Coordinates of C-alpha atoms and ligand atoms in Angstrom, one line a residue:
M1 CA 20.3 1.4 -4.0
S2 CA 22.8 1.0 -6.8
Q3 CA 23.5 -2.3 -8.5
I4 CA 20.5 -4.0 -7.0
Q5 CA 18.5 -5.1 -10.0
P6 CA 14.8 -4.3 -10.1
D7 CA 12.6 -7.3 -9.7
P8 CA 11.5 -8.7 -13.1
T9 CA 8.0 -7.7 -14.3
P10 CA 5.9 -9.3 -17.1
G11 CA 7.0 -6.7 -19.7
D12 CA 10.3 -7.2 -21.5
T13 CA 12.5 -4.4 -20.2
S14 CA 15.8 -6.1 -21.1
W15 CA 16.2 -4.1 -24.3
F16 CA 14.7 -1.0 -22.7
T17 CA 17.3 -0.6 -19.9
H18 CA 20.0 -1.1 -22.5
D19 CA 18.7 1.4 -25.0
R20 CA 18.1 4.3 -22.6
F21 CA 16.9 7.0 -25.0
G22 CA 13.7 7.3 -26.9
M23 CA 11.6 9.9 -28.7
F24 CA 8.1 10.8 -27.5
I25 CA 5.9 12.3 -30.2
H26 CA 2.8 14.4 -29.4
W27 CA 1.0 15.0 -32.7
G28 CA -2.7 15.6 -33.3
I29 CA -5.1 18.3 -34.4
Y30 CA -4.1 20.3 -31.4
S31 CA -0.8 20.9 -33.2
M32 CA -2.7 23.4 -35.3
G33 CA -3.8 25.4 -32.3
A34 CA -0.1 25.6 -31.6
R35 CA -0.6 26.6 -28.0
H36 CA -0.5 23.4 -25.9
E37 CA -2.2 20.0 -26.4
W38 CA -4.6 20.8 -23.6
L39 CA -6.0 23.9 -25.4
K40 CA -9.5 22.5 -25.7
T41 CA -9.9 22.3 -22.0
R42 CA -7.7 25.2 -21.0
E43 CA -9.9 27.4 -23.1
E44 CA -13.1 25.5 -22.3
M45 CA -13.8 25.1 -26.0
S46 CA -17.0 23.5 -27.3
D47 CA -16.8 20.7 -29.9
A48 CA -17.9 23.3 -32.4
A49 CA -15.1 25.7 -31.5
Y50 CA -12.6 22.8 -31.8
A51 CA -14.0 21.6 -35.1
P52 CA -11.8 23.7 -37.5
Y53 CA -8.8 21.7 -36.4
F54 CA -10.4 18.5 -37.6
D55 CA -11.9 20.1 -40.7
Y56 CA -8.6 21.6 -41.9
F57 CA -6.0 19.1 -40.6
D58 CA -3.8 18.6 -43.7
P59 CA -0.2 17.6 -42.8
D60 CA 1.0 17.8 -46.4
L61 CA 4.7 17.7 -45.4
Y62 CA 4.4 14.7 -43.2
D63 CA 7.4 12.4 -43.9
P64 CA 7.6 9.8 -41.2
D65 CA 11.0 8.6 -42.6
A66 CA 12.4 12.1 -42.0
W67 CA 11.2 11.8 -38.4
A68 CA 12.7 8.4 -37.9
E69 CA 15.9 9.6 -39.4
A70 CA 16.0 12.6 -37.1
A71 CA 15.4 10.3 -34.1
S72 CA 17.9 7.8 -35.1
D73 CA 20.6 10.4 -35.8
A74 CA 20.0 11.8 -32.4
G75 CA 20.8 8.4 -30.9
M76 CA 17.3 7.5 -29.9
K77 CA 16.5 3.8 -30.0
Y78 CA 12.7 3.7 -29.6
F79 CA 9.7 6.0 -30.0
V80 CA 6.3 6.4 -28.5
I81 CA 3.6 8.1 -30.6
T82 CA 0.2 9.5 -29.4
T83 CA -2.4 7.4 -31.1
K84 CA -5.1 9.5 -29.4
H85 CA -4.6 12.3 -27.0
H86 CA -7.1 13.7 -24.5
D87 CA -9.1 15.6 -27.2
G88 CA -10.1 12.1 -28.5
F89 CA -8.8 12.6 -32.0
C90 CA -7.3 9.4 -33.5
L91 CA -4.4 9.3 -35.8
W92 CA -5.1 5.7 -36.9
D93 CA -8.0 4.3 -38.9
S94 CA -10.0 3.1 -36.0
E95 CA -13.2 1.2 -36.8
L96 CA -14.8 2.4 -33.6
T97 CA -15.0 6.1 -34.4
D98 CA -15.3 8.7 -37.1
Y99 CA -13.1 11.1 -35.2
K100 CA -10.0 10.1 -37.0
A101 CA -7.3 11.2 -39.4
T102 CA -8.9 9.3 -42.4
N103 CA -11.9 11.7 -42.2
T104 CA -9.8 14.9 -42.2
P105 CA -8.1 16.3 -45.3
A106 CA -5.1 14.1 -44.3
N107 CA -7.3 11.3 -45.5
R108 CA -5.1 8.4 -44.4
D109 CA -3.9 6.4 -41.4
L110 CA -1.0 8.4 -40.1
I111 CA 0.2 5.8 -37.5
R112 CA 1.0 2.9 -39.8
P113 CA 3.6 4.6 -42.0
M114 CA 5.2 6.0 -38.9
L115 CA 5.6 2.6 -37.4
D116 CA 7.0 1.3 -40.6
A117 CA 9.5 4.1 -40.9
F118 CA 10.8 3.8 -37.4
R119 CA 10.9 0.0 -37.5
N120 CA 12.8 0.1 -40.8
R121 CA 15.5 2.0 -38.9
G122 CA 15.7 -0.7 -36.3
M123 CA 13.8 1.3 -33.6
R124 CA 11.3 -0.2 -31.2
A125 CA 7.8 1.1 -31.2
G126 CA 5.5 2.4 -28.5
L127 CA 2.0 3.5 -28.5
Y128 CA 0.7 6.3 -26.2
H129 CA -3.1 6.1 -25.7
S130 CA -5.1 8.6 -23.8
L131 CA -7.5 7.1 -21.3
I132 CA -9.2 10.5 -21.1
D133 CA -11.4 11.5 -24.0
W134 CA -13.0 15.0 -24.3
H135 CA -14.8 14.1 -27.5
H136 CA -16.6 10.9 -26.7
P137 CA -20.2 11.4 -25.9
D138 CA -20.2 8.9 -23.0
F139 CA -17.1 10.3 -21.2
T140 CA -18.5 12.0 -18.1
I141 CA -17.8 15.7 -17.4
D142 CA -15.2 16.0 -14.7
R143 CA -12.8 18.6 -13.4
H144 CA -10.5 18.3 -16.4
H145 CA -13.3 18.3 -19.0
P146 CA -13.7 21.3 -21.4
Q147 CA -17.4 21.6 -20.4
R148 CA -16.7 21.6 -16.6
N149 CA -17.9 25.2 -16.2
H150 CA -20.7 25.1 -18.8
P151 CA -23.9 26.6 -17.5
D152 CA -25.7 23.4 -18.7
R153 CA -23.1 21.0 -17.4
E154 CA -25.7 18.8 -15.6
A155 CA -27.8 18.5 -18.7
L156 CA -24.8 17.9 -20.9
D157 CA -23.6 15.2 -18.5
S158 CA -26.9 13.4 -18.1
G159 CA -27.2 10.2 -20.1
R160 CA -23.4 9.8 -20.4
D161 CA -22.5 6.2 -19.6
M162 CA -18.9 5.3 -18.8
S163 CA -19.5 1.7 -19.3
R164 CA -20.1 2.4 -23.0
Y165 CA -16.9 4.5 -23.0
R166 CA -15.0 1.6 -21.4
D167 CA -16.1 -0.7 -24.2
Y168 CA -14.8 1.9 -26.7
L169 CA -11.5 2.3 -24.8
H170 CA -10.9 -1.4 -24.5
G171 CA -11.9 -1.9 -28.1
Q172 CA -9.5 0.7 -29.4
V173 CA -6.6 -0.7 -27.3
R174 CA -7.4 -4.1 -28.9
E175 CA -7.3 -2.6 -32.3
L176 CA -3.9 -1.0 -31.6
L177 CA -2.4 -4.2 -30.2
T178 CA -3.7 -6.5 -32.9
G179 CA -3.5 -4.4 -36.1
Y180 CA 0.0 -2.8 -35.9
G181 CA 2.5 -5.6 -35.5
D182 CA 4.8 -6.0 -32.5
V183 CA 4.1 -3.1 -30.1
D184 CA 6.9 -2.9 -27.6
I185 CA 5.5 -0.3 -25.2
L186 CA 1.9 0.7 -24.3
W187 CA 1.7 4.1 -22.6
C188 CA -1.7 4.8 -21.2
D189 CA -2.4 8.3 -19.9
F190 CA -3.7 9.2 -17.2
S191 CA -5.7 8.5 -14.0
Y192 CA -7.0 10.9 -11.4
P193 CA -8.9 8.9 -8.8
P194 CA -11.5 9.1 -7.4
E195 CA -13.1 10.7 -10.5
K196 CA -11.3 8.7 -13.1
G197 CA -9.3 5.8 -12.0
R198 CA -9.3 2.0 -12.2
D199 CA -13.1 1.7 -12.0
A200 CA -13.7 4.3 -14.7
W201 CA -11.3 2.7 -17.1
G202 CA -12.0 -0.9 -16.1
S203 CA -8.3 -1.1 -15.6
E204 CA -8.1 -4.6 -14.4
E205 CA -10.0 -6.0 -17.3
L206 CA -8.0 -3.8 -19.7
Y207 CA -4.8 -5.0 -18.2
K208 CA -5.9 -8.6 -18.8
I209 CA -6.7 -7.8 -22.4
I210 CA -3.4 -6.1 -22.9
R211 CA -1.4 -9.0 -21.4
S212 CA -3.4 -11.6 -23.3
L213 CA -2.7 -9.9 -26.6
R214 CA 0.9 -8.8 -25.9
P215 CA 2.2 -10.7 -22.8
N216 CA 5.6 -8.9 -22.9
V217 CA 4.6 -5.4 -23.9
I218 CA 6.1 -2.8 -21.5
M219 CA 3.3 -1.0 -19.7
N220 CA 3.6 2.3 -18.0
D221 CA 2.1 3.1 -14.6
R222 CA -0.9 5.3 -15.2
L223 CA -3.8 2.9 -15.2
D224 CA -4.2 3.3 -11.4
L225 CA -3.3 -0.3 -10.7
P226 CA -1.2 -1.1 -7.7
A227 CA 0.7 -3.8 -9.7
G228 CA 1.0 -4.7 -13.3
W229 CA 3.1 -1.8 -14.6
D230 CA 6.6 -2.4 -15.8
I231 CA 8.0 1.2 -15.6
K232 CA 7.5 4.3 -13.5
T233 CA 7.3 7.5 -15.5
P234 CA 8.4 10.7 -13.7
E235 CA 7.2 13.6 -15.9
Q236 CA 8.9 17.0 -16.4
F237 CA 11.2 16.7 -13.4
Q238 CA 14.5 14.9 -12.7
P239 CA 14.3 12.6 -9.6
R240 CA 17.1 13.0 -7.0
H241 CA 18.0 9.3 -7.3
G242 CA 16.9 6.2 -9.0
V243 CA 13.1 5.6 -8.6
E244 CA 12.1 3.2 -5.9
V245 CA 8.8 1.7 -4.9
N246 CA 8.5 0.3 -1.4
G247 CA 12.2 0.8 -0.9
K248 CA 13.1 -1.3 -4.0
P249 CA 14.5 0.0 -7.3
V250 CA 12.2 -0.2 -10.3
V251 CA 12.7 0.4 -14.0
W252 CA 11.9 4.0 -14.8
E253 CA 11.8 6.5 -17.6
A254 CA 11.7 10.3 -17.2
C255 CA 9.6 12.0 -19.9
Q256 CA 10.7 15.5 -20.8
T257 CA 9.8 18.3 -23.2
F258 CA 11.9 20.8 -25.1
S259 CA 9.9 23.8 -23.9
G260 CA 7.1 22.8 -21.5
S261 CA 4.2 21.8 -23.7
W262 CA 4.1 18.4 -25.4
G263 CA 2.2 19.4 -28.5
Y264 CA 3.6 21.9 -31.0
H265 CA 3.7 25.3 -29.4
R266 CA 4.6 28.2 -31.6
D267 CA 5.2 30.9 -29.0
E268 CA 6.9 29.2 -26.0
A269 CA 10.2 30.8 -25.2
S270 CA 11.4 28.3 -22.6
W271 CA 13.4 26.0 -24.9
K272 CA 16.1 24.0 -23.2
S273 CA 19.6 24.2 -24.7
T274 CA 21.2 21.2 -26.3
E275 CA 23.7 21.2 -23.5
M276 CA 20.9 21.1 -20.9
L277 CA 19.2 18.3 -22.8
V278 CA 22.4 16.2 -23.0
Q279 CA 22.9 16.8 -19.3
M280 CA 19.4 15.6 -18.6
L281 CA 20.1 12.4 -20.6
V282 CA 23.3 11.8 -18.7
D283 CA 21.8 12.6 -15.3
T284 CA 19.0 10.2 -16.0
V285 CA 21.3 7.3 -17.0
S286 CA 23.5 8.1 -14.0
M287 CA 20.5 7.2 -11.8
G288 CA 19.7 4.1 -13.8
G289 CA 16.8 5.6 -15.8
N290 CA 15.7 6.1 -19.4
L291 CA 14.9 9.4 -21.1
L292 CA 11.9 9.8 -23.3
L293 CA 12.4 13.2 -25.0
N294 CA 9.4 14.7 -26.6
V295 CA 8.9 16.4 -30.0
G296 CA 5.8 18.2 -31.1
P297 CA 5.6 18.2 -34.9
T298 CA 3.7 21.0 -36.6
G299 CA 0.3 20.8 -38.3
R300 CA 2.2 20.6 -41.6
G301 CA 3.8 17.4 -40.3
E302 CA 7.3 18.7 -39.8
L303 CA 9.8 18.8 -36.9
D304 CA 10.4 22.5 -36.7
A305 CA 13.8 24.2 -36.8
R306 CA 14.1 24.5 -33.0
T307 CA 13.5 20.8 -32.7
M308 CA 15.9 19.9 -35.5
E309 CA 18.6 22.0 -34.0
R310 CA 18.3 20.2 -30.6
L311 CA 18.1 16.8 -32.2
R312 CA 21.2 17.4 -34.3
G313 CA 23.1 18.8 -31.3
I314 CA 22.3 15.8 -29.2
G315 CA 23.2 13.5 -32.2
K316 CA 26.6 15.2 -32.5
W317 CA 27.2 14.5 -28.8
M318 CA 25.9 10.9 -29.1
R319 CA 28.2 10.2 -32.1
Y320 CA 31.1 10.4 -29.7
H321 CA 29.6 9.5 -26.4
K322 CA 27.0 6.8 -26.9
K323 CA 29.2 4.3 -25.2
A324 CA 28.6 6.2 -22.1
I325 CA 24.8 5.9 -22.5
Y326 CA 23.8 2.5 -24.1
G327 CA 24.1 -0.4 -21.7
C328 CA 25.0 2.0 -18.9
T329 CA 23.5 2.6 -15.5
E330 CA 24.3 4.0 -12.1
A331 CA 27.8 3.4 -10.8
P332 CA 28.3 1.0 -7.9
E333 CA 28.1 2.8 -4.5
S334 CA 31.6 1.6 -3.7
F335 CA 33.0 4.1 -6.3
G336 CA 31.9 7.0 -4.0
P337 CA 30.3 10.2 -5.2
P338 CA 31.4 11.6 -8.5
P339 CA 33.7 14.7 -8.6
K340 CA 32.1 18.1 -8.3
D341 CA 29.8 19.0 -11.3
C342 CA 30.1 15.5 -12.7
R343 CA 28.0 12.4 -13.2
Y344 CA 29.1 8.8 -13.4
T345 CA 27.6 6.3 -15.7
W346 CA 28.8 2.7 -15.6
N347 CA 28.7 -0.2 -18.0
P348 CA 28.6 -3.3 -15.8
V349 CA 29.4 -5.6 -18.7
T350 CA 32.5 -3.9 -20.0
K351 CA 33.3 -2.6 -16.6
R352 CA 34.0 0.9 -17.8
L353 CA 33.3 4.0 -15.9
Y354 CA 32.3 7.2 -17.6
V355 CA 32.9 10.6 -16.0
H356 CA 30.7 13.3 -17.5
L357 CA 31.8 16.8 -16.8
F358 CA 29.0 19.4 -16.6
A359 CA 31.6 22.1 -15.8
W360 CA 35.2 22.1 -16.9
P361 CA 37.6 22.5 -14.0
F362 CA 41.1 23.8 -14.2
G363 CA 43.8 21.2 -13.9
Q364 CA 42.9 18.3 -11.8
L365 CA 39.8 16.1 -11.6
Y366 CA 39.6 14.0 -8.4
L367 CA 37.9 10.6 -8.4
D368 CA 37.9 10.3 -4.6
G369 CA 36.4 6.9 -4.3
I370 CA 38.6 5.2 -6.9
A371 CA 42.0 3.9 -5.8
P372 CA 44.7 4.6 -8.5
E373 CA 45.8 1.0 -8.6
R374 CA 42.3 0.1 -10.0
V375 CA 42.7 2.4 -13.0
A376 CA 44.3 0.7 -16.1
Y377 CA 43.8 3.6 -18.5
A378 CA 41.8 6.8 -19.0
H379 CA 41.0 8.9 -22.0
L380 CA 38.6 11.5 -23.3
L381 CA 35.9 9.9 -25.4
N382 CA 35.6 12.6 -28.0
D383 CA 39.1 12.0 -29.5
A384 CA 40.5 9.0 -27.5
S385 CA 43.2 11.3 -26.2
E386 CA 44.9 9.9 -23.1
V387 CA 44.2 11.5 -19.8
L388 CA 47.2 11.0 -17.5
R389 CA 47.0 10.3 -13.8
Q390 CA 48.8 12.5 -11.4
D391 CA 50.7 11.2 -8.4
I392 CA 49.0 13.6 -6.1
E393 CA 51.1 12.9 -3.0
A394 CA 54.4 13.7 -4.7
W395 CA 52.8 16.7 -6.4
Q396 CA 51.6 18.1 -3.1
H397 CA 55.0 17.5 -1.6
D398 CA 56.6 19.5 -4.4
F399 CA 54.6 22.6 -3.9
S400 CA 54.0 22.6 -0.1
G401 CA 56.8 20.4 1.2
E402 CA 54.1 18.4 2.9
K403 CA 52.9 14.9 2.1
R404 CA 49.2 14.2 2.6
A405 CA 47.7 10.9 1.9
Y406 CA 45.2 10.7 -1.0
N407 CA 43.5 7.4 -1.7
G408 CA 41.6 8.5 -4.8
T409 CA 42.7 9.0 -8.4
A410 CA 43.7 12.4 -9.7
L411 CA 43.4 13.0 -13.4
R412 CA 45.2 15.7 -15.2
L413 CA 43.0 17.6 -17.6
P414 CA 43.9 19.8 -20.5
V415 CA 43.3 23.5 -19.9
L416 CA 41.0 23.8 -22.8
K417 CA 37.6 22.1 -22.6
P418 CA 37.2 19.7 -25.5
D419 CA 34.9 21.0 -28.2
T420 CA 31.7 19.2 -27.0
C421 CA 29.0 20.3 -24.7
V422 CA 29.5 17.6 -22.1
P423 CA 33.0 16.1 -22.2
V424 CA 33.3 12.5 -21.0
I425 CA 36.4 10.6 -19.7
E426 CA 36.3 6.9 -20.1
V427 CA 38.1 5.0 -17.3
M428 CA 39.1 1.4 -17.9
L429 CA 39.3 -0.4 -14.6
K430 CA 41.3 -3.4 -13.7
D431 CA 39.6 -6.8 -13.1
Ligands
GLC1 C1 0.4 14.5 -19.1 C2 -0.5 15.4 -20.0 C3 -0.2 15.2 -21.3 C4 1.0 14.5 -21.8 C5 1.6 13.6 -20.8 C6 2.9 13.0 -21.2 O1 -0.2 13.6 -18.4 O2 -1.8 15.2 -19.7 O3 -0.6 16.3 -22.1 O4 0.6 13.8 -22.9 O5 1.5 14.0 -19.6 O6 3.5 12.4 -20.1

C-alpha cells in the first residue's frame, strides 16, 4: 500500500498532497443558534421559527484577516468555507436568491473579503457548497428535511419541482466558480441515494459544468458519482490505513471537528485537546492523508477562545515540526512498523524519516526495521539536539553477559520528554 502513488485525476492535487493541513470553516446564520448547524432540522423548525437568525445576523466583529492569520499561524495552508450550508443561507451575494448575507444586517458579501484575506497570506481557497437546501421552495421534503414530520407534509411537498432546484444549484455553482477567482477546491455536500443522489442533483451535468469552468479544481466525492472525484473525505473518524478504492490508494482528506458539531456550539464539552489534535494531524499524514480541521466562528464573527487556544497550540508545535508534515507521507513498508506509541512520516524527496512519539518511553527507542548502518544522523526536531544511537548488542552483553543479535536501530532518549506535546526525532538516512 505504501509508496504506490494514487493514479492521477483531473483535479490538481500536487500542491494538496504537499500542504497536508487545511482549515474548514462552518459559518452561517446557524452559528447564532449555537447548538449545531443542523438545528433547523434537528428541531424540525419552520421557516418562520428560523427567521430570527436571518433577521438579526450581524457579525460586527468579523475580521477575515484575523481568521487567515490564525489559520496561517497554525500551519494551515488552505481553507474551505461554507458558501451555503443545508439551511440554504448564502454568505455571498448570489444573484439567484434573496436568502443571502447582503439582505441581513451584515449587509455585505462575506465570502469575497475572506477569499482575499486568505489568498493574501498565500493560502489556497476552497468552497464548500451544500447540495441540500432546507430553504428552497422546490427542494422536496425527504427524511432529512425539517418538515418531514409536519402534519401537512404532503400538501407542503406538492408542487415542489427538483428540476427547478437543480437549475438553481447549477447556477449557484457557476456563480461561485466564475465570480471568485481561482478556486482550488470545490467541496459539495452531500448525497443520500436513492432520495437525493446523482439524479436529484443532476450530478453528471453539474460535474461537466464544474470541469468546463475549472478543469483542475479539486473535487470531493459527495456528488454520488462513481468517478470524477479527486479526493475521498472520511469524516469524523481516523481510517486505519491510507484510503483505497478498488484496492488502489487514492488522495484523501480526513475532516475533523474540535468538539463534534461543525457550526459554532456554545455548550459542547467534548473539545479535543491540542495534543490530541496534533496527534490526529500526524496520524493522518503517517497514512498519506490530509487533515481539514474545522472551526465554527461565532455569530459575532469571531473565533472563540477555545478555538484560538487550540490553533495557537497547534501553531506552536508546527513552528518546530512542520518539516515532519509538509511534503511528507507514509513511510515505505520496508521500514517496518514504527516503535510502540509512535508514528512515522517520511519525506520521499529529502529522504528523511520522522518518528513522532505519542508517549515518551524511558531510555531506548527501537526502530526495528531500520538497520543502523542506514542511519547517518538523528536529532530531536524541537531543538536540533543530537540523539545518539546505542550499540544494543554490546549493551545487552554488558548487563546480561549474553549477546543477542539486533538488526534494528536503538536510539538513546533523554529521560525528560522535550517540552512539546508530540516530540519528533528526525532521522537522516544514507543514500
Ligand atoms: C456532514 C454534515 C455537515 C458538515 C459536513 C462536513 O455531511 O451534514 O453538517 O458540513 O458533514 O463534512
